[in-house]
Coordinates of C-alpha atoms in Angstrom, one line a residue:
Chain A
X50 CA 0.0 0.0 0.0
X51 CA 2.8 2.3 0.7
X52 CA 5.4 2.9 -1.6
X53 CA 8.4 5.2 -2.1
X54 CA 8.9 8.0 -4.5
X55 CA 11.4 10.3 -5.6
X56 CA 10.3 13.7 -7.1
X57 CA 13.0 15.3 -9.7
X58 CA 13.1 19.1 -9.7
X59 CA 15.4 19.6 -12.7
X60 CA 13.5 21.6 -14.4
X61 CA 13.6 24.6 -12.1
X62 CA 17.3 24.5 -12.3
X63 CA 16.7 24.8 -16.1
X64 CA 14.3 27.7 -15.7
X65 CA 16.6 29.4 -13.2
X66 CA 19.7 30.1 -16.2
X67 CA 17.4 31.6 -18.2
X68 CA 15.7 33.8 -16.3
X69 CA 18.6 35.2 -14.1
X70 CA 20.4 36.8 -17.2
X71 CA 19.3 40.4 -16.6
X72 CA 20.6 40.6 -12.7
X73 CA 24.1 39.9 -12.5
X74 CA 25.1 41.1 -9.5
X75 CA 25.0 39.2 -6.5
X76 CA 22.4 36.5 -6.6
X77 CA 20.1 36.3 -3.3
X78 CA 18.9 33.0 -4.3
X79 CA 19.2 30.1 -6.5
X80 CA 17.3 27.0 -7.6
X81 CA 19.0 23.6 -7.2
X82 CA 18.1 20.4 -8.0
X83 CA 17.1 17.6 -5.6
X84 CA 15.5 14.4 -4.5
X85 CA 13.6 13.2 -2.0
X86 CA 11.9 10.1 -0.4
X87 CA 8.2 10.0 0.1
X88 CA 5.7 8.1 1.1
X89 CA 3.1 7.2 -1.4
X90 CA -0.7 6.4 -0.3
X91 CA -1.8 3.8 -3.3
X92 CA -5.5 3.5 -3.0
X93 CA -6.9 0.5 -4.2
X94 CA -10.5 1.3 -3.2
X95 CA -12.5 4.4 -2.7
X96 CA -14.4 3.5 0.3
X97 CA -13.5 5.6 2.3
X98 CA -14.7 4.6 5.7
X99 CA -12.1 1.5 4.9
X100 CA -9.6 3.8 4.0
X101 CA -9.6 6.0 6.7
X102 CA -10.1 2.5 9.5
X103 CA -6.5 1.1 7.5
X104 CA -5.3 3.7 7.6
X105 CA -5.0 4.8 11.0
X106 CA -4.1 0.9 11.9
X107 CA -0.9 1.7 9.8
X108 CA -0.2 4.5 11.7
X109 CA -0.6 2.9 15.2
X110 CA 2.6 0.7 13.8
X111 CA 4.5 3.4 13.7
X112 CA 3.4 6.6 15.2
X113 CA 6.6 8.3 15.2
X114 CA 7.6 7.6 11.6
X115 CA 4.1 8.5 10.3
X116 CA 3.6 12.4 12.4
X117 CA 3.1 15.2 10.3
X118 CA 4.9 13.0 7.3
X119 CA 4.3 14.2 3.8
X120 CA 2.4 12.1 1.6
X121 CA 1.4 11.7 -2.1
X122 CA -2.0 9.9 -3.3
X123 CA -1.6 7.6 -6.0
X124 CA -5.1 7.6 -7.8
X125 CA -4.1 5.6 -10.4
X126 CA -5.4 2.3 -9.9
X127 CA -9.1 3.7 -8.8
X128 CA -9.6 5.5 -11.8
X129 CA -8.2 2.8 -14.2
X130 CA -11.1 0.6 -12.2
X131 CA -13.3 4.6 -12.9
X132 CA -14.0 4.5 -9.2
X133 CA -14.7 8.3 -8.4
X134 CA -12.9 9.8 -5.1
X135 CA -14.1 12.7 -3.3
X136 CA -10.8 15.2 -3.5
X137 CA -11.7 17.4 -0.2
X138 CA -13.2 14.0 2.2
X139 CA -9.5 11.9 1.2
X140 CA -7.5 15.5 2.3
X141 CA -9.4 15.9 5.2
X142 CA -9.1 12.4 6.2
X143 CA -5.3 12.4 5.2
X144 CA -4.9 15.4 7.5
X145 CA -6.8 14.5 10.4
X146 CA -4.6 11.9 10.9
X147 CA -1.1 14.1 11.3
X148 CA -0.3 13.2 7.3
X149 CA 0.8 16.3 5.7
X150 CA -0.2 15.5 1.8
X151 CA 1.7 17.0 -0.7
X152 CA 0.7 15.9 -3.9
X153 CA -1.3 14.0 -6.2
X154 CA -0.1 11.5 -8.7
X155 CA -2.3 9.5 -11.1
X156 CA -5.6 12.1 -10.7
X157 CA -8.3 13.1 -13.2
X158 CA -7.6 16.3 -14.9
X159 CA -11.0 17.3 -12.3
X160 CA -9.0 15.6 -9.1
X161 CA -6.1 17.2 -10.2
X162 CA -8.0 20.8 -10.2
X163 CA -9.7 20.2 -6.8
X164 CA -6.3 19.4 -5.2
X165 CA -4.6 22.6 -6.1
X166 CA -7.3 24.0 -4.6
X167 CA -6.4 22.6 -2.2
X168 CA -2.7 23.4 -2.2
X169 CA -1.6 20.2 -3.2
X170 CA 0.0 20.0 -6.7
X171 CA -0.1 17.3 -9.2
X172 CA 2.7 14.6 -9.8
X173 CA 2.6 12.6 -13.3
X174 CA 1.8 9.2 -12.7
X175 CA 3.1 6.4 -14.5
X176 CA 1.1 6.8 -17.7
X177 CA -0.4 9.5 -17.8
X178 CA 1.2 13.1 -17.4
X179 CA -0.5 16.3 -15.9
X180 CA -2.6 17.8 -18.6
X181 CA -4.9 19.9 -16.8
X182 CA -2.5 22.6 -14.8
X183 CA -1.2 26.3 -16.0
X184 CA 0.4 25.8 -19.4
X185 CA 3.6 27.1 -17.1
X186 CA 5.1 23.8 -15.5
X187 CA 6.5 26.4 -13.1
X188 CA 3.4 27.1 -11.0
X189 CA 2.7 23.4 -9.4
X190 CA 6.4 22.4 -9.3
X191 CA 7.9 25.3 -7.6
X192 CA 5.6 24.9 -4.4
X193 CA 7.1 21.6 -3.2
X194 CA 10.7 22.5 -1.5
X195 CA 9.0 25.2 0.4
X196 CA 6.6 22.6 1.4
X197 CA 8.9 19.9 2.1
X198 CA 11.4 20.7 5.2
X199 CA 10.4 17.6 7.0
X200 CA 13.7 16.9 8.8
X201 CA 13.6 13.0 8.7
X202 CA 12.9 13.0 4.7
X203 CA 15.3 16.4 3.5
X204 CA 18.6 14.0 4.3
X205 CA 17.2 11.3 1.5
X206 CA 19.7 8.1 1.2
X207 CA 22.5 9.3 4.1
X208 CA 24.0 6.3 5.3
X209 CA 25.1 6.5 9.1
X210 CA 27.5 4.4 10.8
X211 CA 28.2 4.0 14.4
X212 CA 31.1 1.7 14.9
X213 CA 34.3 2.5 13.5
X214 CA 35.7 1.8 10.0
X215 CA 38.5 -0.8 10.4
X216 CA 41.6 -1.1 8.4
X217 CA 40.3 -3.1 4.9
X218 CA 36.6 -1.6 5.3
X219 CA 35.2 -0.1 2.2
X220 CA 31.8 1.6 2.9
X221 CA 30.1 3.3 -0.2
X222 CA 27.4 5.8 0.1
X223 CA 24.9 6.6 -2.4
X224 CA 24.1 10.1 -0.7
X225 CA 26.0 11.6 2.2
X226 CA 28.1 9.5 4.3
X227 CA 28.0 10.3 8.3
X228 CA 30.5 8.4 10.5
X229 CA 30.3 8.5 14.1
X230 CA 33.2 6.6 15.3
X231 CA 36.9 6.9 13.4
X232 CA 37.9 5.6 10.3
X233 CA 41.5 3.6 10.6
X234 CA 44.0 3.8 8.5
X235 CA 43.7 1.7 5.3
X236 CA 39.9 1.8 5.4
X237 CA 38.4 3.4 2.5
X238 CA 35.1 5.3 2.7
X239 CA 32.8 7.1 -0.6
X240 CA 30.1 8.8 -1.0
X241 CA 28.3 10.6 -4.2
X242 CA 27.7 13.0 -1.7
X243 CA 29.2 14.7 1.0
X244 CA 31.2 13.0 4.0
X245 CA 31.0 13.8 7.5
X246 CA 33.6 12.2 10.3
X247 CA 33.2 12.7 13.6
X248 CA 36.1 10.3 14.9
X249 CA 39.3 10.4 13.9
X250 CA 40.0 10.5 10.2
X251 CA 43.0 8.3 9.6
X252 CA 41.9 6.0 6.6
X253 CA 40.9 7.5 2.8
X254 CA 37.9 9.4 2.3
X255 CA 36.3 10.3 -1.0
X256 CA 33.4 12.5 -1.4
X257 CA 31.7 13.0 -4.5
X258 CA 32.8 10.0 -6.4
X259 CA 30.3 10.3 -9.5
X260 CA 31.3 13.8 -10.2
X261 CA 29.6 16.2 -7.3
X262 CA 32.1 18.7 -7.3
X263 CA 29.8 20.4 -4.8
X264 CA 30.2 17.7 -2.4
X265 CA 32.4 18.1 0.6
X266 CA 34.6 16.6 3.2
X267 CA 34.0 17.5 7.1
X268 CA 36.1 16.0 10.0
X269 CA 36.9 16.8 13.5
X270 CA 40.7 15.2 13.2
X271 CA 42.1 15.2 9.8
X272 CA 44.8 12.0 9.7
X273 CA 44.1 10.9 6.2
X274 CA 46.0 9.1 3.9
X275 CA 43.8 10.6 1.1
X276 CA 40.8 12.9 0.6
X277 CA 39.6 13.5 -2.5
X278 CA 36.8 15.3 -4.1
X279 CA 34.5 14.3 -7.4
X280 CA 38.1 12.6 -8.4
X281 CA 40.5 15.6 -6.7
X282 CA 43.2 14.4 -4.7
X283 CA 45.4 15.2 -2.1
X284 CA 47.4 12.4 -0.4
X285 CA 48.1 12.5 3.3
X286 CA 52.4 13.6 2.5
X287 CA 50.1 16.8 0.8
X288 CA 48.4 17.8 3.7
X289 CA 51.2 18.1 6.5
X290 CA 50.3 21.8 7.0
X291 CA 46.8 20.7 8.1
X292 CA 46.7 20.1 11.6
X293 CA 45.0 17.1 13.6
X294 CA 43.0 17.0 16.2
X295 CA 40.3 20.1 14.8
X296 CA 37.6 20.3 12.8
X297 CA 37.8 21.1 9.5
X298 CA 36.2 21.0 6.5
X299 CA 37.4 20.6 2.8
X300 CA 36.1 21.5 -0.6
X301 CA 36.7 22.2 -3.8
X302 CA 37.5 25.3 -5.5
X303 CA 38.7 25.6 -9.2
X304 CA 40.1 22.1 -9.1
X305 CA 41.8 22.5 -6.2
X306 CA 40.9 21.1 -2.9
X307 CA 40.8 24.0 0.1
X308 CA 41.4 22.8 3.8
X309 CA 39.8 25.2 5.8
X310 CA 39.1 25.6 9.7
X311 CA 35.5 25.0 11.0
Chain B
X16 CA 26.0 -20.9 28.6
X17 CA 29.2 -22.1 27.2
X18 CA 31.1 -18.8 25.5
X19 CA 33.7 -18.9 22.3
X20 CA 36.8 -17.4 22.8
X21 CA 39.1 -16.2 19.6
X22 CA 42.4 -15.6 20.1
X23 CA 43.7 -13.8 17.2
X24 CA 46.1 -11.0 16.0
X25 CA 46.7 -10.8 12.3
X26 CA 50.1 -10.7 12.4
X27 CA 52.0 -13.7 13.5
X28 CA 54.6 -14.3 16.5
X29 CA 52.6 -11.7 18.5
X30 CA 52.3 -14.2 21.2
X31 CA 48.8 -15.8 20.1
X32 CA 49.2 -19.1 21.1
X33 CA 51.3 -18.6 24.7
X34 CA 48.1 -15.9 25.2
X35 CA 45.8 -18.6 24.3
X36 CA 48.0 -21.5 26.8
X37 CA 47.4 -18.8 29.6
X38 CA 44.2 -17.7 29.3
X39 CA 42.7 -21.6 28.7
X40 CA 44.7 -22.4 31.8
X41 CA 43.8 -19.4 33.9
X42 CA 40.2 -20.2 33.3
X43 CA 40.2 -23.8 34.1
X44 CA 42.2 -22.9 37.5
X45 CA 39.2 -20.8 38.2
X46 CA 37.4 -24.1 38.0
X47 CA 35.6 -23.8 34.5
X48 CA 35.6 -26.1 32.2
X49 CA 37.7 -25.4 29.5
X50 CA 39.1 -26.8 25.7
X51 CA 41.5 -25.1 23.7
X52 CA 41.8 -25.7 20.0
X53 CA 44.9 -25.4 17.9
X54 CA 43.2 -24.1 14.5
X55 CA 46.8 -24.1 13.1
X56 CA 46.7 -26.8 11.0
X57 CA 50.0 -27.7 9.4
X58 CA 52.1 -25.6 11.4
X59 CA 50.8 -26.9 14.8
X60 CA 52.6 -25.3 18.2
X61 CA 49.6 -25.2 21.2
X62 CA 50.6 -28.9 22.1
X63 CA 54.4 -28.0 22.4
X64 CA 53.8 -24.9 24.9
X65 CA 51.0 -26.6 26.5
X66 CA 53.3 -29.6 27.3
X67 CA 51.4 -32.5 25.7
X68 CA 52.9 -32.8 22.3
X69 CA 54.3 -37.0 23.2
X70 CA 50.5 -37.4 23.7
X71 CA 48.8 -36.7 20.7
X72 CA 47.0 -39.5 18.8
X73 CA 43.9 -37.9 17.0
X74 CA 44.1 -34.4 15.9
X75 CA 41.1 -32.0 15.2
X76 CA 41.4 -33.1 11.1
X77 CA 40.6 -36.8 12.4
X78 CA 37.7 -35.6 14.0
X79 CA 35.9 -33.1 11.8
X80 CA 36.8 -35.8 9.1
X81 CA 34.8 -38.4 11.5
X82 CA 38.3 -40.6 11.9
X83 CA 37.6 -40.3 15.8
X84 CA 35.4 -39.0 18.1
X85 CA 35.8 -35.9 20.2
X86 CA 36.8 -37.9 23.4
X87 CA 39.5 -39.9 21.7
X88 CA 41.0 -36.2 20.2
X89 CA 41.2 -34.2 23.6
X90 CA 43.9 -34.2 25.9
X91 CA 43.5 -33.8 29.5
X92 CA 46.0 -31.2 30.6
X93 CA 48.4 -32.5 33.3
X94 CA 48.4 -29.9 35.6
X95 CA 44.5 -29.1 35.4
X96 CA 41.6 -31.6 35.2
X97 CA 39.2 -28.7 34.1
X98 CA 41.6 -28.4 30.9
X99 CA 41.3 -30.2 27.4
X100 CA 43.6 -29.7 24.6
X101 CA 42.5 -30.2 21.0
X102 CA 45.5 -30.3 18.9
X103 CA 45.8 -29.5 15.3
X104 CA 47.2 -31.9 12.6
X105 CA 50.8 -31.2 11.5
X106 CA 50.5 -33.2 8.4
X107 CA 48.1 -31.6 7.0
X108 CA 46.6 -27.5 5.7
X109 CA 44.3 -25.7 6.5
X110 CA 42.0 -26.7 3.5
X111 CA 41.3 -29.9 5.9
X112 CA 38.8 -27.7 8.2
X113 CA 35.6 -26.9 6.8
X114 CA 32.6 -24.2 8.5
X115 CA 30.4 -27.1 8.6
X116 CA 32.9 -29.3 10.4
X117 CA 34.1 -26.6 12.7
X118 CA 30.8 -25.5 13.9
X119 CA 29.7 -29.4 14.3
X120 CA 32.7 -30.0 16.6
X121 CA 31.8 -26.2 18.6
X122 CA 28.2 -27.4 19.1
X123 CA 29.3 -30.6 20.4
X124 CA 32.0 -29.1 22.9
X125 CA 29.6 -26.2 24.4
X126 CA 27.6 -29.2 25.4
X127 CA 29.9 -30.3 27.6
X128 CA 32.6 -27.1 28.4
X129 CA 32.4 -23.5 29.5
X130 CA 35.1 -22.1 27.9
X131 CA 36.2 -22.9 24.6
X132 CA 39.5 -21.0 23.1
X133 CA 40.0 -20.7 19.6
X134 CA 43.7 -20.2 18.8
X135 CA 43.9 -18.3 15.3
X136 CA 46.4 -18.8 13.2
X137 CA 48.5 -16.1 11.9
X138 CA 46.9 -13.9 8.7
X139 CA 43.6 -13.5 7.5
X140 CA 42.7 -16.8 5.5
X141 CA 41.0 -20.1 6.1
X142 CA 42.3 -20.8 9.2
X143 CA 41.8 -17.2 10.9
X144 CA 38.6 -17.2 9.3
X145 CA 37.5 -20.6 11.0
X146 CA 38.9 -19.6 14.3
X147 CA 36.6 -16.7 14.7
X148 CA 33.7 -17.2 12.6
X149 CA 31.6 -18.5 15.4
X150 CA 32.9 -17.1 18.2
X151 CA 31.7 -14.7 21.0
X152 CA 34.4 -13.1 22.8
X153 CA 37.6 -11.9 21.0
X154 CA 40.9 -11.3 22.3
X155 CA 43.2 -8.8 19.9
X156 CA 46.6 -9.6 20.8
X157 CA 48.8 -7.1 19.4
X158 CA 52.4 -6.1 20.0
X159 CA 53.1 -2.5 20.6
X160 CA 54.6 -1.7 17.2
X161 CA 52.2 -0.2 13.9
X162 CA 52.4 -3.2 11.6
X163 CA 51.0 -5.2 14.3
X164 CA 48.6 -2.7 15.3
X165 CA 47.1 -2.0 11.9
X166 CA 47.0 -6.0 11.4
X167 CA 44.8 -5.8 14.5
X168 CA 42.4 -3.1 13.1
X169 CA 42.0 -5.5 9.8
X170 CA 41.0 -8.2 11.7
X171 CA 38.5 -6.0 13.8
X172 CA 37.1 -5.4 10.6
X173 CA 36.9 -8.5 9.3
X174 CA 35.1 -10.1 12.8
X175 CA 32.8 -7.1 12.5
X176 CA 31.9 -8.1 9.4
X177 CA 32.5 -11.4 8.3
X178 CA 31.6 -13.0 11.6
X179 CA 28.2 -15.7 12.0
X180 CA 27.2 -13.2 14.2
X181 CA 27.7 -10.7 12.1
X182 CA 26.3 -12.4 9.4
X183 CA 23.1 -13.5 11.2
X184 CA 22.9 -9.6 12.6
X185 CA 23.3 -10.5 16.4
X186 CA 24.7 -9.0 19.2
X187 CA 28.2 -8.4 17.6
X188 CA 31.4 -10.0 18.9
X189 CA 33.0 -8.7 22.3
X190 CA 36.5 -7.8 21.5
X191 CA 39.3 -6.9 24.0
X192 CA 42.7 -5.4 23.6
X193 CA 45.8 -7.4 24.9
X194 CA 48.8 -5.6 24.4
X195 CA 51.4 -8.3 24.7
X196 CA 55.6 -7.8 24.8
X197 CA 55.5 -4.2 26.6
X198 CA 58.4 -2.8 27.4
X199 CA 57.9 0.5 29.6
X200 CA 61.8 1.4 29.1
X201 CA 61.5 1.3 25.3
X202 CA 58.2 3.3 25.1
X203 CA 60.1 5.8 27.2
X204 CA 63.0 5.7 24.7
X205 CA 60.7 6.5 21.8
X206 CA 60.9 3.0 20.3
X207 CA 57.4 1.4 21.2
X208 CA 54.5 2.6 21.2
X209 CA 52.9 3.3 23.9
X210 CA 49.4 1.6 25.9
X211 CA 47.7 5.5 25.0
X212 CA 48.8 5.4 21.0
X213 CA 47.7 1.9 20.7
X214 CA 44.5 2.5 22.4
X215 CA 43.7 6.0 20.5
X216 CA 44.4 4.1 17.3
X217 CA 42.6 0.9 18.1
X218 CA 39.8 2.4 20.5
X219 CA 39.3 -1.1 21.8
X220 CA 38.5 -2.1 25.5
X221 CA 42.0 -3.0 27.1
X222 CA 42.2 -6.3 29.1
X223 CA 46.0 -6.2 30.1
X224 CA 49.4 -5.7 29.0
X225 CA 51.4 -8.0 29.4
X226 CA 55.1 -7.1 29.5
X227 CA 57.9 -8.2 27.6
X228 CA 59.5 -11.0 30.1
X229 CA 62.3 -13.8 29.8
X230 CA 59.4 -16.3 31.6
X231 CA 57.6 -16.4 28.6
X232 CA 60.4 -17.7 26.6
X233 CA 61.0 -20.2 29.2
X234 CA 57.6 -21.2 29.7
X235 CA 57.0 -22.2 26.2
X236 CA 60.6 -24.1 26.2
X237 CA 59.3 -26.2 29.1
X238 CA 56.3 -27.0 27.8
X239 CA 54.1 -25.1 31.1
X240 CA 51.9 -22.1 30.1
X241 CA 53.4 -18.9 31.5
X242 CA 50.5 -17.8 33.7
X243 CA 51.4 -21.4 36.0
X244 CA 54.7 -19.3 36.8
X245 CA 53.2 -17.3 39.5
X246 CA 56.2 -14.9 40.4
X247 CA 56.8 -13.8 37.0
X248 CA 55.2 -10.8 35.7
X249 CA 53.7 -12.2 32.8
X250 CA 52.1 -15.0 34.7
X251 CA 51.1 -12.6 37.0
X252 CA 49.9 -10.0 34.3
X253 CA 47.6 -13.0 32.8
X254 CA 46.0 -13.8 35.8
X255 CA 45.2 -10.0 36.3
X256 CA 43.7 -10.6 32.4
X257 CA 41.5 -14.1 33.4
X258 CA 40.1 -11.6 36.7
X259 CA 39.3 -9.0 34.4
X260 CA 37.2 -11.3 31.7
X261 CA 35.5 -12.6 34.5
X262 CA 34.3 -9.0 35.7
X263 CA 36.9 -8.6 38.8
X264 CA 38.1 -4.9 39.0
X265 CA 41.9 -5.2 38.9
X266 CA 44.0 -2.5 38.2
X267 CA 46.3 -1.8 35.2
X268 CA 49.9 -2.9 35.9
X269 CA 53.6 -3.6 34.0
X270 CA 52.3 -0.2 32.0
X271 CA 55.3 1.9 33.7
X272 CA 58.6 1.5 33.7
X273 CA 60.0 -0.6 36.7
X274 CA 61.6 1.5 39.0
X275 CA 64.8 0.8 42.0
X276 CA 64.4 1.2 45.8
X277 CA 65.1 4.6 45.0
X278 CA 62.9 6.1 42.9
X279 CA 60.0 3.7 44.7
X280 CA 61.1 6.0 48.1
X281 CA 61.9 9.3 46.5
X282 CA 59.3 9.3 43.3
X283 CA 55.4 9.8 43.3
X284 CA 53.5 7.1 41.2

C-alpha cells in the first residue's frame, strides 16, 4: 500500500539560467536540483470509511515515523477501475490523521484541479502526465521544496554508521556518508555526496565520487591518507600543513581542494 | 552458557598461542571447564607450549573428518583436570577444516565445556577465518609496534563483518585489547608505542598488557603455560587478564617502567 517515490526538480534549475540573465550582481537566491523520499498512499478502493479505519491501523505501527509525514496519493489504480474519489473528504481524512499530503499522482484532470485548490500539486503518474494545470510547469512544481522541510525526509539516502571503520573496510554511500566513530588507516570510505567524520580520520575518504564537485569533506581530526573530491586528490604527504585533532572542512575550489578551519 | 573465545592477532609471532595457553589455563584454575583448540593446522605449536605434544593421537582433522570421536582427540592437561587440549594436525593444511565441520565439533563441545579457546592462526585466510567465525568473545593480541597494530584493526574489521554473528545480525562479537611484549623502558626511549597510542588508534577495551618478560620464553621451552609461573610478571599479568574477563576490578599494571628502591622511596607514582 505504501510505496516510495522520488520527485526530480530539474527543471527549475533549467528555468533558473534563463531567467537570471538580466541581474548579474549578486544573486540572493538560487534553484537547485534535488530528490527526496516520500511516502506514497496507493489507494486500491474508494471506500473511504475503509480507508480511513486502515489507515490509521498503519499508523498505530508506527506513530513516530508517520507524524506530520508528507504524503502523495496515487489515484491511479481507482480511476483505471473509474472508481470516483471525493478530492476534499481523502484531504481531510489524510490530514486528520497528522499526514501532511503533498501531492497527487495519477488524478483526473477534475481531481487534479480540486487538489490545487487545495494546495496540493499534481505529480505525473506512471502513464499518464499532468494535462490539466497552468500551461507554465513552473506554478505546481515550484511549491514543493517550500513545502517539504520535513527533517527526517530532507537528508534522503544518508547512510550512518556508528562503529568504526576498520583497516580493509570499504563503505560506499549513495548520498551523504555520516561516520560517528573513526575511520582507521587503510579503510576506505565514498560517497556521491558529501562525508561527515566525527572520529578520527586516519583512513581515505572520498566524497563525491560520481562527479559532485559540490560535495564536501568534514572532520573533527584530519589524519588521512587521502581525501579527494569528485576525483580531486590530495594524499596525506600533501596535507602536512593541516593540523589534527580540529575540525575542518574541505572542498573544492577551481580544481583544487581548500582545507579550511570549521 | 558455554562462551567462544578467539584468540587472534593478524600478524603472526605476536604471542597468540602462549596468550591462548594462559588464558585456557587461567580459566580452568578458576574451576571452569575449558578446551583449547589449535586451528593451526600444518604448522601446529599449542601442544608444544602446553606440554602434551608425546600425547597426541587424533588431531582436530581426524575428528571433523569423523576418523575419531571428540573424546578420543582431547587431551587432558596434566596440571589441570578442568583443561582439554585439541591439537591440530601437522601433516596436513588448513583446507582440511571446513565451517560445517568446525561448527559441528563447537556445538558438540559447548555441550559439555564452558570455555572454549579458539587459537587463530596467523593472517587472515582459512584458518583465521574458522577460528573466529563463530565465536563470542575476541581477544586482539597485538604487540606494541604499527604493523601489528594495523593487522589488528583488519582483523577487527573482518570479525565485524565477516563473523556468524555478524552475518546472522546478532549481538556483535565482544573484543578486548591485549597488548602483549610491553616494554615501559623502550616506550620511554621512543621505540614502542605506547598503551595510549595503541588505544587511540585501536579504540578497543583493554584487558591487560602483558610485559615483555624472559618467563615467557621459558615457559613455552618447558612445555608449562606462562601464567602457572606465578612470580613472574607475565604469569602474573595474565592472571590479572582471566580476573578481568570474568568482571573482577583489577588495576592496570607492568604499564610503567619498573623502577629501583630509589625512585619507589623518592618518586610519586
Amino acid at each position: 500500500m505504501l510505496e516510495s517515490v522520488q520527485f526530480l526538480t530539474n527543471q527549475i534549475q533549467r528555468m533558473s539560467t534563463d531567467s537570471q540573465q538580466n541581474t548579474h550582481h549578486s544573486p540572493v537566491l538560487e534553484f537547485k536540483s534535488s530528490t527526496f523520499s516520500v511516502p506514497v498512499l496507493v489507494l486500491a478502493n474508494n471506500d473511504l470509511i475503509a480507508i480511513e479505519q486502515q489507515l490509521q491501523e498503519k499508523i498505530h505501527q508506527a506513530p513516530e515515523f508517520f507524524k506530520n509525514s508528507p504524503l502523495v496519493f496515487d489515484l491511479q489504480e481507482l480511476n483505471n477501475l473509474n472508481l470516483d474519489t471525493n478530492i476534499n473528504k481523502l484531504v481531510n481524512i489524510i490530514r486528520k490523521l497528522d499526514l501532511l499530503p503533498i501531492g497527487i499522482r495519477g488524478g483526473s484532470a477534475q481531481q487534479n484541479q480540486q487538489a490545487l485548490k487545495l494546495g496540493i500539486p499534481s505529480h505525473s503518474g506512471h502513464i499518464n502526465h499532468n494535462p490539466a494545470t497552468s500551461p507554465e510547469k513552473q506554478k505546481p512544481q515550484t511549491p514543493e521544496p517550500e513545502i517539504a522541510p520535513e527533517p527526517q525526509f530532507v537528508t534522503v539516502n544518508s547512510t550512518l554508521i556508528t562503529h568504526p571503520v576498520r583497516s580493509g573496510q570499504r563503505i560506499y554511500a549513495s548520498g551523504d556518508l555520516i561516520i560517528l566513530a573513526q575511520v582507521s588507516a587503510g579503510a576506505e570510505i565514498l560517497a556521491e555526496g558529501n562525508i561527515h567524520v566525527y572520529g578520527s580520520l586516519r583512513g581515505r575518504a572520498l566524497a563525491g565520487v560520481q562527479g559532485d564537485t559540490e560535495a564536501r569533506i568534514f572532520c573533527s581530526d584530519l589524519q588521512a591518507e587521502l581525501i579527494s573530491i569528485a576525483g580531486n586528490y590530495k594524499i596525506s604527504e600533501d596535507l602536512n600543513g593541516a593540523a589534527p585533532n580540529q575540525p575542518v572542512q574541505i572542498y573544492l575550489q577551481d580544481h583544487t581542494l581548500i582545507i579550511k578551519d570549521i | 552458557m558455554a562462551r567462544i573465545i578467539v584468540v587472534t592477532s593478524g600478524k603472526g609471532g605476536v604471542g597468540k598461542t602462549t596468550t591462548s595457553a594462559a588464558i585456557a589455563m587461567g580459566l580452568a584454575k578458576r574451576g571452569h571447564k575449558t578446551a583449547v583448540i589449535d586451528f593451526d593446522v600444518g604448522l601446529r605449536n599449542l601442544d608444544l607450549i602446553m606440554g602434551c605434544e608425546r600425547r597426541v593421537v587424533y588431531d582436530f582433522v581426524n575428528v571433523i573428518n569423523g576418523e575419531a570421536g571428540l573424546n578420543q582427540a582431547l587431551i587432558r592437561d596434566k596440571n589441570c583436570d578442568q583443561l582439554y587440549i585439541l591439537p591440530a594436525s601437522q601433516t596436513r593444511d588448513k583446507d582440511a577444516l571446513s565451517q560445517e565441520g568446525v561448527g559441528r565439533i563447537l556445538d558438540e563441545l559447548k555441550k559439555d565445556f564452558k570455555y572454549i579457546v579458539c587459537d587463530s592462526p596467523a593472517g587472515i585466510e582459512k584458518g583465521a577465518h574458522l577460528a573466529m567465525y563463530f565465536a563470542d568473545d575476541a581477544f586482539i593480541v597485538t604487540n606494541p609496534e604499527v604493523s601489528s597494530v594495523r593487522d589488528s584493526d583488519r582483523m577487527l574489521g573482518i570479525l565485524s563483518s565477516k563473523s556468524r554473528r555478524a552475518e546472522q545480525n546478532e549481538e556483535p562479537i565482544k573484543e578486548y585489547l591485549l597488548l602483549s611484549r610491553y616494554s615501559p623502558d623502550r616506550v620511554k626511549l621512543g621505540e614502542m608505542l605506547s598503551v595510549n597510542d595503541v588505544q587511540e588508534i585501536l579504540s578497543l577495551h583493554l584487558l591487560g598488557v602483558i610485559p615483555e618478560s624472559k618467563s615467557v620464553l621459558n615457559a613455552s621451552n618447558s612445555g608449562i603455560p606462562v601464567i602457572l609461573d606465578e612470580k613472574s610478571d607475565a604469569g602474573q599479568a595474565y592472571a590479572d587478564i582471566i580476573a578481568r574477563y570474568l568482571g573482577e576490578d583489577r588495576p592496570h599494571r607492568f604499564i610503567d617502567e619498573k623502577k629501583g628502591l630509589f625512585g619507589k622511596l623518592f618518586r610519586s607514582r
